[in-house]
XYZ file of C-alpha atoms in Angstrom:
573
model
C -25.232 22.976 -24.193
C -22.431 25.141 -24.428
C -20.094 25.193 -28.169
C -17.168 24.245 -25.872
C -18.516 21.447 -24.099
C -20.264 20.067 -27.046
C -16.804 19.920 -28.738
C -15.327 18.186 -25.943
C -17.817 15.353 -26.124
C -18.147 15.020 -30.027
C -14.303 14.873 -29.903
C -14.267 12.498 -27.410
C -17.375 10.114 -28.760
C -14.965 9.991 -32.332
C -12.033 8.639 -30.478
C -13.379 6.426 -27.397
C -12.614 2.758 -29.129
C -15.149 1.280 -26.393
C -19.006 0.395 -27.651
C -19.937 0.336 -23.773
C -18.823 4.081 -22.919
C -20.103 5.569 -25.850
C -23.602 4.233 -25.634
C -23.448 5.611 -21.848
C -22.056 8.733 -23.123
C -24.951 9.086 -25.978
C -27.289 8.041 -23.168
C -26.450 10.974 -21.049
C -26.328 13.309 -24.101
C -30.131 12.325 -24.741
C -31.468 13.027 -22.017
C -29.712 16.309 -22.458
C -27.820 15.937 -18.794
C -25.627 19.122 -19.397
C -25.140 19.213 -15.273
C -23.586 15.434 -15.361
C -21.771 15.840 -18.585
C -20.117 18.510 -18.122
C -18.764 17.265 -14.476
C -17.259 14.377 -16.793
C -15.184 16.736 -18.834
C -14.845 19.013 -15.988
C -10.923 18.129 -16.422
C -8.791 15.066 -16.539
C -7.773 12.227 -14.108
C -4.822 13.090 -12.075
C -1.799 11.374 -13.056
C 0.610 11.255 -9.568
C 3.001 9.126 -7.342
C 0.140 6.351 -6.902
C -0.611 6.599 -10.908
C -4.103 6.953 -11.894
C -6.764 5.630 -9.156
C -10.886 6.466 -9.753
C -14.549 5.582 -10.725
C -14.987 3.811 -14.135
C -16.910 5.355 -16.327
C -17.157 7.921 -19.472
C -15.220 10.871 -20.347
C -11.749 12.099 -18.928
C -12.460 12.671 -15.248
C -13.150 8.457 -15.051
C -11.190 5.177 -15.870
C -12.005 4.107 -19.318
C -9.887 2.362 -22.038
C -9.790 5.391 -24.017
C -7.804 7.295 -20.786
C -5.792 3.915 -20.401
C -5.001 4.435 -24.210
C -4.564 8.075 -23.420
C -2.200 6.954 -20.373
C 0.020 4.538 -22.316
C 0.930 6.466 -24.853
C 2.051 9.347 -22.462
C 4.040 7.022 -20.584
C 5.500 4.944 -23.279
C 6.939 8.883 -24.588
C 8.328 9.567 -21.240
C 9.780 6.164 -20.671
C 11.700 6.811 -24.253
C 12.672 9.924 -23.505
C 14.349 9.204 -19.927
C 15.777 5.767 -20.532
C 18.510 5.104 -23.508
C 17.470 1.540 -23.717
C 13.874 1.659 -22.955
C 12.116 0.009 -26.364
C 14.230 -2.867 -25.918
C 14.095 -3.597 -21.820
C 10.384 -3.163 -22.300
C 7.790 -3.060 -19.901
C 5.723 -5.078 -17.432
C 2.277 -5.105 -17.419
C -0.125 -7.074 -14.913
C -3.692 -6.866 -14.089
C -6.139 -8.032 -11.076
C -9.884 -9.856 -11.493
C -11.923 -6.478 -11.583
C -14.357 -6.141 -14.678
C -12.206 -3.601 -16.610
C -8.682 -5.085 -15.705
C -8.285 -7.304 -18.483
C -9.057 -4.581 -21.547
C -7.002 -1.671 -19.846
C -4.012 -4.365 -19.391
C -4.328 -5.335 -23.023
C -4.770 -2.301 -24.464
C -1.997 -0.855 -22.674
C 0.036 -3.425 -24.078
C -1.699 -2.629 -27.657
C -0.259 0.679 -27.321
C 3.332 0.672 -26.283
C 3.974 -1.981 -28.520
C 2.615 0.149 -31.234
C 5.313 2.597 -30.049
C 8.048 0.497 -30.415
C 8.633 -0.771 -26.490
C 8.653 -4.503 -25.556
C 5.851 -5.630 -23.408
C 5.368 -8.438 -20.693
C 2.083 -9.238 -20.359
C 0.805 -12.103 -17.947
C -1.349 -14.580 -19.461
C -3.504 -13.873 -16.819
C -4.583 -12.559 -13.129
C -1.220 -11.472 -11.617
C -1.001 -9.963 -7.854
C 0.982 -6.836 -7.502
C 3.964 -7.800 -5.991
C 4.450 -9.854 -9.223
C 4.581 -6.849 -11.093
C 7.245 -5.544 -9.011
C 8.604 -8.123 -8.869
C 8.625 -8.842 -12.441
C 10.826 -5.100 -13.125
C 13.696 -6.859 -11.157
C 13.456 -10.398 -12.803
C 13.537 -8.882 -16.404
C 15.481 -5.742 -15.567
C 12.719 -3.708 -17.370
C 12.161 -0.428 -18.100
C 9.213 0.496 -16.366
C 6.107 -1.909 -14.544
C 1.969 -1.165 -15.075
C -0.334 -2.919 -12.529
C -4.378 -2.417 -13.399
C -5.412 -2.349 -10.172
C -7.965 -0.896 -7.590
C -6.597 -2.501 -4.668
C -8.785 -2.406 -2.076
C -11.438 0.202 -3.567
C -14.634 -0.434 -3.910
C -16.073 -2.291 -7.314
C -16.921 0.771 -9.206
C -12.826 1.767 -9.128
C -10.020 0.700 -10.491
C -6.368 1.839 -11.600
C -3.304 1.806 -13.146
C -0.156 2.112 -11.014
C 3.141 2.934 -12.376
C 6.676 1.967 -11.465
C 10.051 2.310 -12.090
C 13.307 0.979 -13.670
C 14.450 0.256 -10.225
C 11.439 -1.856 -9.511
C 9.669 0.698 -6.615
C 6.917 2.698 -7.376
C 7.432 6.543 -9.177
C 8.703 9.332 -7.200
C 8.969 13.086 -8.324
C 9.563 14.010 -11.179
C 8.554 11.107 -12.840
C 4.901 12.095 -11.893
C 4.990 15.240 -13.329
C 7.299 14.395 -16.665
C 4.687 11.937 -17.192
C 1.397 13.980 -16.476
C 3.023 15.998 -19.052
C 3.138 13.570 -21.856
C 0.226 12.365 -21.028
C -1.298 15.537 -21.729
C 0.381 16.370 -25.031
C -0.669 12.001 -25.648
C -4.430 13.451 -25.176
C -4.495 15.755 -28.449
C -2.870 13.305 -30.415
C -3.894 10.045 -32.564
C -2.844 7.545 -30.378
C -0.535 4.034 -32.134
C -2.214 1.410 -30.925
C -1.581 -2.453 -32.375
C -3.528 -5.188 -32.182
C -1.739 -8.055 -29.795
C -2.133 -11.107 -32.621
C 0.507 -8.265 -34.743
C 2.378 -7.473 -31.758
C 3.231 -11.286 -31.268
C 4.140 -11.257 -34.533
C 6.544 -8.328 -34.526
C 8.269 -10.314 -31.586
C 7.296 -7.309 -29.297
C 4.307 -8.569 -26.995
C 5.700 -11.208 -24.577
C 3.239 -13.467 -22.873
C 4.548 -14.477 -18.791
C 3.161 -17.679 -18.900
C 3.220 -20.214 -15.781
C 7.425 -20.139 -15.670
C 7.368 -16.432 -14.845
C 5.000 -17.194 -11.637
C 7.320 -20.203 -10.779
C 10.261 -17.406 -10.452
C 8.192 -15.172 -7.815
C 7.229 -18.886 -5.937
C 10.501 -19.691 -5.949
C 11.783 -16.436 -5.255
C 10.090 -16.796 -2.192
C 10.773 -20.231 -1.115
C 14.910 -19.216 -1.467
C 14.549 -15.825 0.204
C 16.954 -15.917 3.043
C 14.884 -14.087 5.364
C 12.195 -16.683 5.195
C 14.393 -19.647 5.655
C 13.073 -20.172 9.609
C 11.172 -23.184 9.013
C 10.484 -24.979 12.354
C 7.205 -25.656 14.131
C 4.941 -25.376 11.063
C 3.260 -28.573 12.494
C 1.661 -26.776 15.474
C 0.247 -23.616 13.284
C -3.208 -24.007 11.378
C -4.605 -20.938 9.260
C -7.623 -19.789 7.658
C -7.139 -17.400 4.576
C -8.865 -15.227 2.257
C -8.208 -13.253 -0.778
C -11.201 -11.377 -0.812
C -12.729 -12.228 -4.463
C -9.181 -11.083 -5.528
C -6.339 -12.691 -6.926
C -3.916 -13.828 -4.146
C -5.485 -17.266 -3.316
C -3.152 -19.894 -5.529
C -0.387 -17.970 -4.902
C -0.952 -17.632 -1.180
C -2.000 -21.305 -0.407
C 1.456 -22.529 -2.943
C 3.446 -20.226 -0.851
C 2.517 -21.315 2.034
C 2.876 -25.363 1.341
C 6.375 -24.260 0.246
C 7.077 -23.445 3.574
C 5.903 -26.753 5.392
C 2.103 -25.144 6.503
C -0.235 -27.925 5.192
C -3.027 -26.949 7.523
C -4.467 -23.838 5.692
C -8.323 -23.520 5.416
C -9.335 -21.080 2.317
C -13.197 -19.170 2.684
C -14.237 -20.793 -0.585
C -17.280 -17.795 -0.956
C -14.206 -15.237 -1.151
C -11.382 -17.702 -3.062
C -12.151 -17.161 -6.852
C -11.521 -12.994 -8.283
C -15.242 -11.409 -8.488
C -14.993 -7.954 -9.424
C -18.216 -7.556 -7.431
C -16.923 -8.264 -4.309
C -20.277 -10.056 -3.024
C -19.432 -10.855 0.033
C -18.050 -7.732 1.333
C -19.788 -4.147 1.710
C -15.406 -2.816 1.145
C -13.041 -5.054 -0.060
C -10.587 -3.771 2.720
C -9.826 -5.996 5.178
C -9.175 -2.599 7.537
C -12.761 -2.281 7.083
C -15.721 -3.547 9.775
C -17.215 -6.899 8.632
C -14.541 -7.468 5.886
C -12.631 -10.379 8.377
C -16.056 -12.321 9.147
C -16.095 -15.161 6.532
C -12.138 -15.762 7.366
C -12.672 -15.653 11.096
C -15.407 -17.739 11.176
C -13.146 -20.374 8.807
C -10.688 -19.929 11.528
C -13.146 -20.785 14.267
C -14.462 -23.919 12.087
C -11.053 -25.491 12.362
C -9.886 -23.669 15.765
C -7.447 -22.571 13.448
C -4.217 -20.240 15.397
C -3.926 -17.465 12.618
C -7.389 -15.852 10.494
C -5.301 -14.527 7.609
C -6.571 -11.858 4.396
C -4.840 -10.387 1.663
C -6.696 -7.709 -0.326
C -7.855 -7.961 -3.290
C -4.419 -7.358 -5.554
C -2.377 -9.166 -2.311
C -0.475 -6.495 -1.633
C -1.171 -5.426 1.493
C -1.677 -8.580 4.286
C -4.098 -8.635 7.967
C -4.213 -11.224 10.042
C -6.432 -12.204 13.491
C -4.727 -14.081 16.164
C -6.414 -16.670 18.451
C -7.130 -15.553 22.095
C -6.664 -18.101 25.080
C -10.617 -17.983 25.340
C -10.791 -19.625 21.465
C -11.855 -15.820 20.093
C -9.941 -14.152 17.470
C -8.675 -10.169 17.775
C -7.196 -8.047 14.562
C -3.927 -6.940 15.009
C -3.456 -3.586 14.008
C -1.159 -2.571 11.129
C 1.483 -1.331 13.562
C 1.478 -4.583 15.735
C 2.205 -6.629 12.804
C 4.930 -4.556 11.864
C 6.745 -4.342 15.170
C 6.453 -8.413 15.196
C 7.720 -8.801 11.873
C 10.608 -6.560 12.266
C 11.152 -8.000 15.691
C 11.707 -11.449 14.373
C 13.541 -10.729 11.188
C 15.913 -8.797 13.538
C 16.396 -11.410 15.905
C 17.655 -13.985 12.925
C 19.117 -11.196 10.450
C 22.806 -11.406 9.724
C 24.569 -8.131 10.624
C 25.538 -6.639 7.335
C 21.170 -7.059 6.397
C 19.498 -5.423 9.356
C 18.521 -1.755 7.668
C 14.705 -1.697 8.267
C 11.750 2.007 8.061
C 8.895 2.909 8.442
C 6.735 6.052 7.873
C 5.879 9.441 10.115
C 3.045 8.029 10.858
C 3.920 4.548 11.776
C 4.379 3.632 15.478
C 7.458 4.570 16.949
C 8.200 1.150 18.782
C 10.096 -0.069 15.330
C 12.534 2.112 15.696
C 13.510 0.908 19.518
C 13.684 -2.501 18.805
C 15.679 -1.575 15.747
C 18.183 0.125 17.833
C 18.078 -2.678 21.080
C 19.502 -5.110 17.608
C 22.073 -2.279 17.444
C 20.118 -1.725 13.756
C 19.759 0.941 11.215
C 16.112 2.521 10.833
C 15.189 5.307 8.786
C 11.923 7.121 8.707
C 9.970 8.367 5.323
C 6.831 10.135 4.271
C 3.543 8.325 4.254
C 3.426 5.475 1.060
C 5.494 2.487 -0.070
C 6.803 4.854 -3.316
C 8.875 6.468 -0.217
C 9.853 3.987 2.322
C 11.201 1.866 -1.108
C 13.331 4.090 -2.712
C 14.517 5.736 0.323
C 15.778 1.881 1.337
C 17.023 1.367 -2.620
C 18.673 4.318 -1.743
C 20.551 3.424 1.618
C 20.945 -0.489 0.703
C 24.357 -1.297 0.573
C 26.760 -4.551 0.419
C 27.199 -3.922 4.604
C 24.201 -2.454 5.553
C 21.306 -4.490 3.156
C 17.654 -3.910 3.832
C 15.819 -6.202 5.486
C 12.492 -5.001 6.413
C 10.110 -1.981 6.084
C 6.181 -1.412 6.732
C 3.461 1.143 7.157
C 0.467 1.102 9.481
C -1.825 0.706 6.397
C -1.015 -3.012 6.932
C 1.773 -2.787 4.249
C 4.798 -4.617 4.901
C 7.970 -6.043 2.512
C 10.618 -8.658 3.481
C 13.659 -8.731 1.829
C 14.657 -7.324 -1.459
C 12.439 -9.639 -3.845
C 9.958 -6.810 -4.753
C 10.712 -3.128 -4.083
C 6.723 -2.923 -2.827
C 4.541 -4.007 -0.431
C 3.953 -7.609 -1.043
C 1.273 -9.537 1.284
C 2.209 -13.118 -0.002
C 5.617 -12.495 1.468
C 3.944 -10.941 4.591
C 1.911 -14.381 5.744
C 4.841 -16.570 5.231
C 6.898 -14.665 7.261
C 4.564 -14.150 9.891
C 3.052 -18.128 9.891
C 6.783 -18.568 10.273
C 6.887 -16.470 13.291
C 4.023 -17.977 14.802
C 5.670 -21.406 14.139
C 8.765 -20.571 16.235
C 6.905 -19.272 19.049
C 4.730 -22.614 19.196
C 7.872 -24.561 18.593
C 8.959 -23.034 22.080
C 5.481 -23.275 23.619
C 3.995 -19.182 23.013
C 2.272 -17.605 20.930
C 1.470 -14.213 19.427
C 0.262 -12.514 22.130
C 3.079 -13.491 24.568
C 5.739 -12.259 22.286
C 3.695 -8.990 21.358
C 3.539 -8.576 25.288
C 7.499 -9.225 26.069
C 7.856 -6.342 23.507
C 5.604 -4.225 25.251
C 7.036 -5.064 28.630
C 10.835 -3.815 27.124
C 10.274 -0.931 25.197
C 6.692 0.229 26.696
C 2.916 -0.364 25.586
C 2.716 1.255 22.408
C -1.342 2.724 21.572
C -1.802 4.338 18.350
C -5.169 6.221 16.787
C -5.841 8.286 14.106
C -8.760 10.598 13.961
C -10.055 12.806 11.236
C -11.631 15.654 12.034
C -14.201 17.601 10.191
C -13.920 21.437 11.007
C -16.506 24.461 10.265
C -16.132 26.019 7.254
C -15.086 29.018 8.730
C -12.729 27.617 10.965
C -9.055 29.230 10.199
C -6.346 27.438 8.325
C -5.256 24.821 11.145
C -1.812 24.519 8.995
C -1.307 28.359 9.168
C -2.950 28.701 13.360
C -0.538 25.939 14.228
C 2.480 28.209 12.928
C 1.618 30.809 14.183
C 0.716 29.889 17.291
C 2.814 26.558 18.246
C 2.391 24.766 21.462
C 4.234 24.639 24.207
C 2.100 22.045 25.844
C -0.526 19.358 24.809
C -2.901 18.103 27.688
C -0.358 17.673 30.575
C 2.953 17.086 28.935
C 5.395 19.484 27.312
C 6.625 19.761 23.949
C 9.775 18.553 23.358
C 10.488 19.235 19.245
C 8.002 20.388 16.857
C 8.627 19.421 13.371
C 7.284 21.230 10.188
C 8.097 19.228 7.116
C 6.800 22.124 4.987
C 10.017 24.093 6.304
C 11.720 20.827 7.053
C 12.757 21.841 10.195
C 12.983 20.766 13.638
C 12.034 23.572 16.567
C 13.484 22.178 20.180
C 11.960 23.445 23.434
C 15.638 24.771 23.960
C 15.004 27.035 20.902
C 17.543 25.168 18.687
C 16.653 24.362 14.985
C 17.569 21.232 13.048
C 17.018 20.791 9.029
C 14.672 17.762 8.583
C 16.046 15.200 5.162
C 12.303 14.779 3.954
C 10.654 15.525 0.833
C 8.364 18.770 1.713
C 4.905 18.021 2.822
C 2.633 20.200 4.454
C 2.500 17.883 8.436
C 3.364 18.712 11.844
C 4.913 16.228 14.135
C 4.733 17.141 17.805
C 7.037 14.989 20.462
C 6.496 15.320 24.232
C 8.382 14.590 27.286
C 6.278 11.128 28.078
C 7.179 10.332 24.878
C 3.833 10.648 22.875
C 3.595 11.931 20.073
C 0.854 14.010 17.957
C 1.212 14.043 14.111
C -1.498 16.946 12.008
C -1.832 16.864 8.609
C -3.726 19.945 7.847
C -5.795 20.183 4.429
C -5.726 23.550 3.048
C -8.272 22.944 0.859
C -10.952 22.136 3.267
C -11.961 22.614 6.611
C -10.457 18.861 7.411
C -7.101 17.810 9.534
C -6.056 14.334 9.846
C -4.093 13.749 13.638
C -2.190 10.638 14.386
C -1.486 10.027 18.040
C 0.909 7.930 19.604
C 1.019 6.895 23.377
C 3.472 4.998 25.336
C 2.752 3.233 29.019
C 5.256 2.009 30.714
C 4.471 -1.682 31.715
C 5.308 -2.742 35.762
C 6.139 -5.827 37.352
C 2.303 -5.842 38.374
C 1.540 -4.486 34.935
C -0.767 -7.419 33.400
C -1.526 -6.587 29.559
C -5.048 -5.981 30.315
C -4.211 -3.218 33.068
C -1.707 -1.592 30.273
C -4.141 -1.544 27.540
C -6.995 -0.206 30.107
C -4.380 2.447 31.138
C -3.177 3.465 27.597
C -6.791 3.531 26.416
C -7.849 6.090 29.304
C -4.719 8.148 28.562
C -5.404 8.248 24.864
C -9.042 9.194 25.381
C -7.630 12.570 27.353
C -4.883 13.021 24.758
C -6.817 13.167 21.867
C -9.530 15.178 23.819
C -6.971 17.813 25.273
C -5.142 18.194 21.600
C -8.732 18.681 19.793
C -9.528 21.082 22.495
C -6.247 23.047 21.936
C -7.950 23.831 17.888
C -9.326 26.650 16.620
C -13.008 25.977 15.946
């Protein structure tokens, strides 16, 4: 073993505070495993916009209390440094049910209030949006969620935000990558919580702080639509994660006494047993729920993942089946109805680049106020912080990954929020005799039938640099259609088939967004580190008079099929 890397570890093994690690660590230094140790201090985590997110394990490259520790401290710098007041606003820390969440949460707590800073700790399990939420409701300094999301078991994480409650955007990445770098060579203050209590600087958020976020919820004015809850039944799951008390509570707030929860899936099991991904996105992951649903002919299979944050839900067909919604559907319904009851001084509503389109339309048939951000919630959040004023207040954003926020109760994502609203929706339809799928297809019938895909596509290794090809050599045509505008976001700026140029208010990222004259629309998101591009297509039918949904959807399907083949044809291989 090299001098260098034998440093690393020895330096490491004297400061990792966790028995488990180091016995794995001596384990693989026994077995003299130079190839695997040294890919564990081949570097450090990346610290970025989502936080830290990866495999736990040993060394600096994994998610392990000493890189929580690590983590903290860097953070807790940063946070004094930026903000005057920081020490005493404090921070907000919450965790979800997976093996490791409990230690990290705690000893990021152990740490900050070693430095000085206030913590809020929950007592225990907390969903995300309560974190968020929590930033608002104590007008902290800064938020810390332990979370994996929707990984599978072997992650987990530790996501960051902000004084203004939404998630860190540039620079705040960087400053605090920084510090947490300088944190790395340094002894790191750490005090035990029993001390900290003492001190008056740990803060437990015992049952009254999850009372605020219930009731937060029950007096949101954008969920105040309470009619028809009599005619909708629901099955739920949180997916061995922590949503299910606060989901089912929710839910009875709002008059919907007929909800059905997959006991196998209720409880948080960092193992996830049940499921091969703990994304409800992912094949298989709905089963248990639909089957729940089809046990009590329920109207609605609902799932949040396993930190609640994001929300998916299956609707009952006339033939007593059950059919996902995509991402984008949900969206366009929820925007759709909290339009159609919003006062006008709260109608301000985005989505991302990649989102569908149809948002926007019905946004601008309510005589509304959309905007448009990059890919994640850290974007569409502080971009609507940003633009929410006394006459024009926000009122509803989402993103295909089936994220969606109502209201300005958390500055996030927040699922819980998500199935009240949209059992809500479903309860005014059957109040008035539809459902779902006929207000999904009056939508369609206005503003067109909207198909979206997304296909990633693995390239040779010696194809060129799609990014750099695309540039170069930008098309005029894809398939059939022309091209209208051609947006680079790495320029940010807009090319029109006229040959005018407009500037483009994004953050640079390296996409291209292609709109043609039947208004589809390609999005690429070259990699320039592999031989990889990520394409989001978009395709709109127009639905007739003898249109049924059935002939739209066959007819969208057929043109996607030659879309996508036509634009994958048009790459360099």
């Amino acid at each position: 073993m090299n001098t260098h890397l034998q440093h690393q570890i020895n330096h490491w093994l004297n400061k990792d505070p966790d028995p488990k690690t180091r016995a794995q660590l001596q384990a693989l230094i026994d077995s003299n495993n130079e190839t695997e140790l040294a890919a564990r201090f081949a570097g450090r985590l990346a610290f970025g916009t989502a936080g830290l997110r990866g495999e736990v394990g040993v060394g600096p490259m994994a998610m392990n209390r000493l890189v929580i520790r690590q983590t903290t401290a860097g953070l807790g710098a940063y946070l004094l440094e930026q903000i005057n007041n920081a020490a005493e606003r404090g921070v907000v820390i919450g965790y979800d049910g997976r093996h490791d969440s409990y230690d990290f949460a705690h000893d990021a707590a152990s740490v900050l209030t070693a430095m000085g800073i206030n913590v809020y700790l929950t007592h225990k399990v907390a969903a995300t949006p309560l974190v968020a939420f929590g930033v608002k409701h104590l007008n902290a300094a800064a938020g810390i969620v332990v979370t994996a999301s929707h990984n599978p078991p072997q992650y987990n994480g530790y996501k960051v935000y902000w004084e203004n409650g939404a998630q860190i955007i540039p620079p705040h990445d960087s400053g605090i990558a920084a510090q947490i770098t300088s944190a790395a060579t340094q002894a790191i203050p750490f005090l035990a919580l029993d001390v900290a209590i003492a001190q008056q600087k740990l803060n437990w958020l015992q049952d009254d702080f999850y009372q605020a976020y219930r009731q937060g919820i029950f007096d949101a004015k954008e969920l105040q639509y309470r009619n028809g809850q009599d005619k909708v039944s629901l099955a739920y799951t949180a997916m061995h994660g922590v949503g299910a008390d606060m989901a089912e509570t929710v839910l009875k707030d709002a008059g919907f006494t007929q909800v059905y929860s997959v006991a196998a899936q209720r409880e948080p099991d960092g193992d996830f047993p049940t499921v091969n991904f703990p994304n409800p996105e992912e094949k298989g992951a709905m089963d248990l729920v639909i089957a729940e649903a089809k046990k009590h002919k329920a109207t609605l299979a609902c799932a949040n993942d396993p930190d609640a944050d994001r929300f998916a839900v299956a609707v009952r067909t006339a033939d007593g089946e059950y059919k996902m919604l995509t991402g984008d559907q949900v969206g366009v319904l929820l925007g759709h109805y909290l339009l159609s009851h919003a006062p006008k001084n709260q109608q301000l509503n985005g989505t991302t680049i990649v989102s569908s389109s149809l948002l926007s339309k019905i946004a601008s048939e309510f005589g509304a106020q959309s905007y448009t951000t990059l890919t994640g919630f850290k974007w569409l959040m502080n971009v609507g912080i940003s633009q929410h004023q006394q006459d024009n207040q926000f009122l509803f954003a989402y993103e295909e990954a089936l994220g969606y926020t109502i209201g300005n109760l958390v500055w996030d994502k927040d699922g819980l929020s998500a199935i009240v609203a949209f059992a809500q929706l479903t309860a005014e339809l059957a109040a008035n005799g539809q459902t779902i799928w006929d207000r999904l297809e009056q939508i369609y019938r206005q503003h067109g039938f909207h198909l979206n895909a997304q296909v990633s596509i693995a390239l040779k290794p010696d194809t060129p640099n799609i990014g750099e090809f695309l540039r170069e050599n930008p098309p005029l045509t894809i398939g059939e259609f022309a091209v209208v505008s051609s947006d680079d976001l790495k320029s940010l700026q807009r090319t029109c088939a006229d040959g005018s140029k407009h500037s483009i208010d994004l953050p640079s990222s390296d996409v291209l967004i292609y709109a043609l004259a039947n208004g589809a629309r390609v999005i690429v998101r070259p990699s320039g580190t592999e031989p990889k591009i990520k394409c989001y297509y978009e395709i709109v039918e127009t639905m007739t008079n003898t249109d049924t949904w059935a002939s739209a959807q066959e007819r969208a399907e057929q043109a996607m099929a030659a879309f996508i083949s036509s634009h994958q044809a048009s790459l360099p291989n």
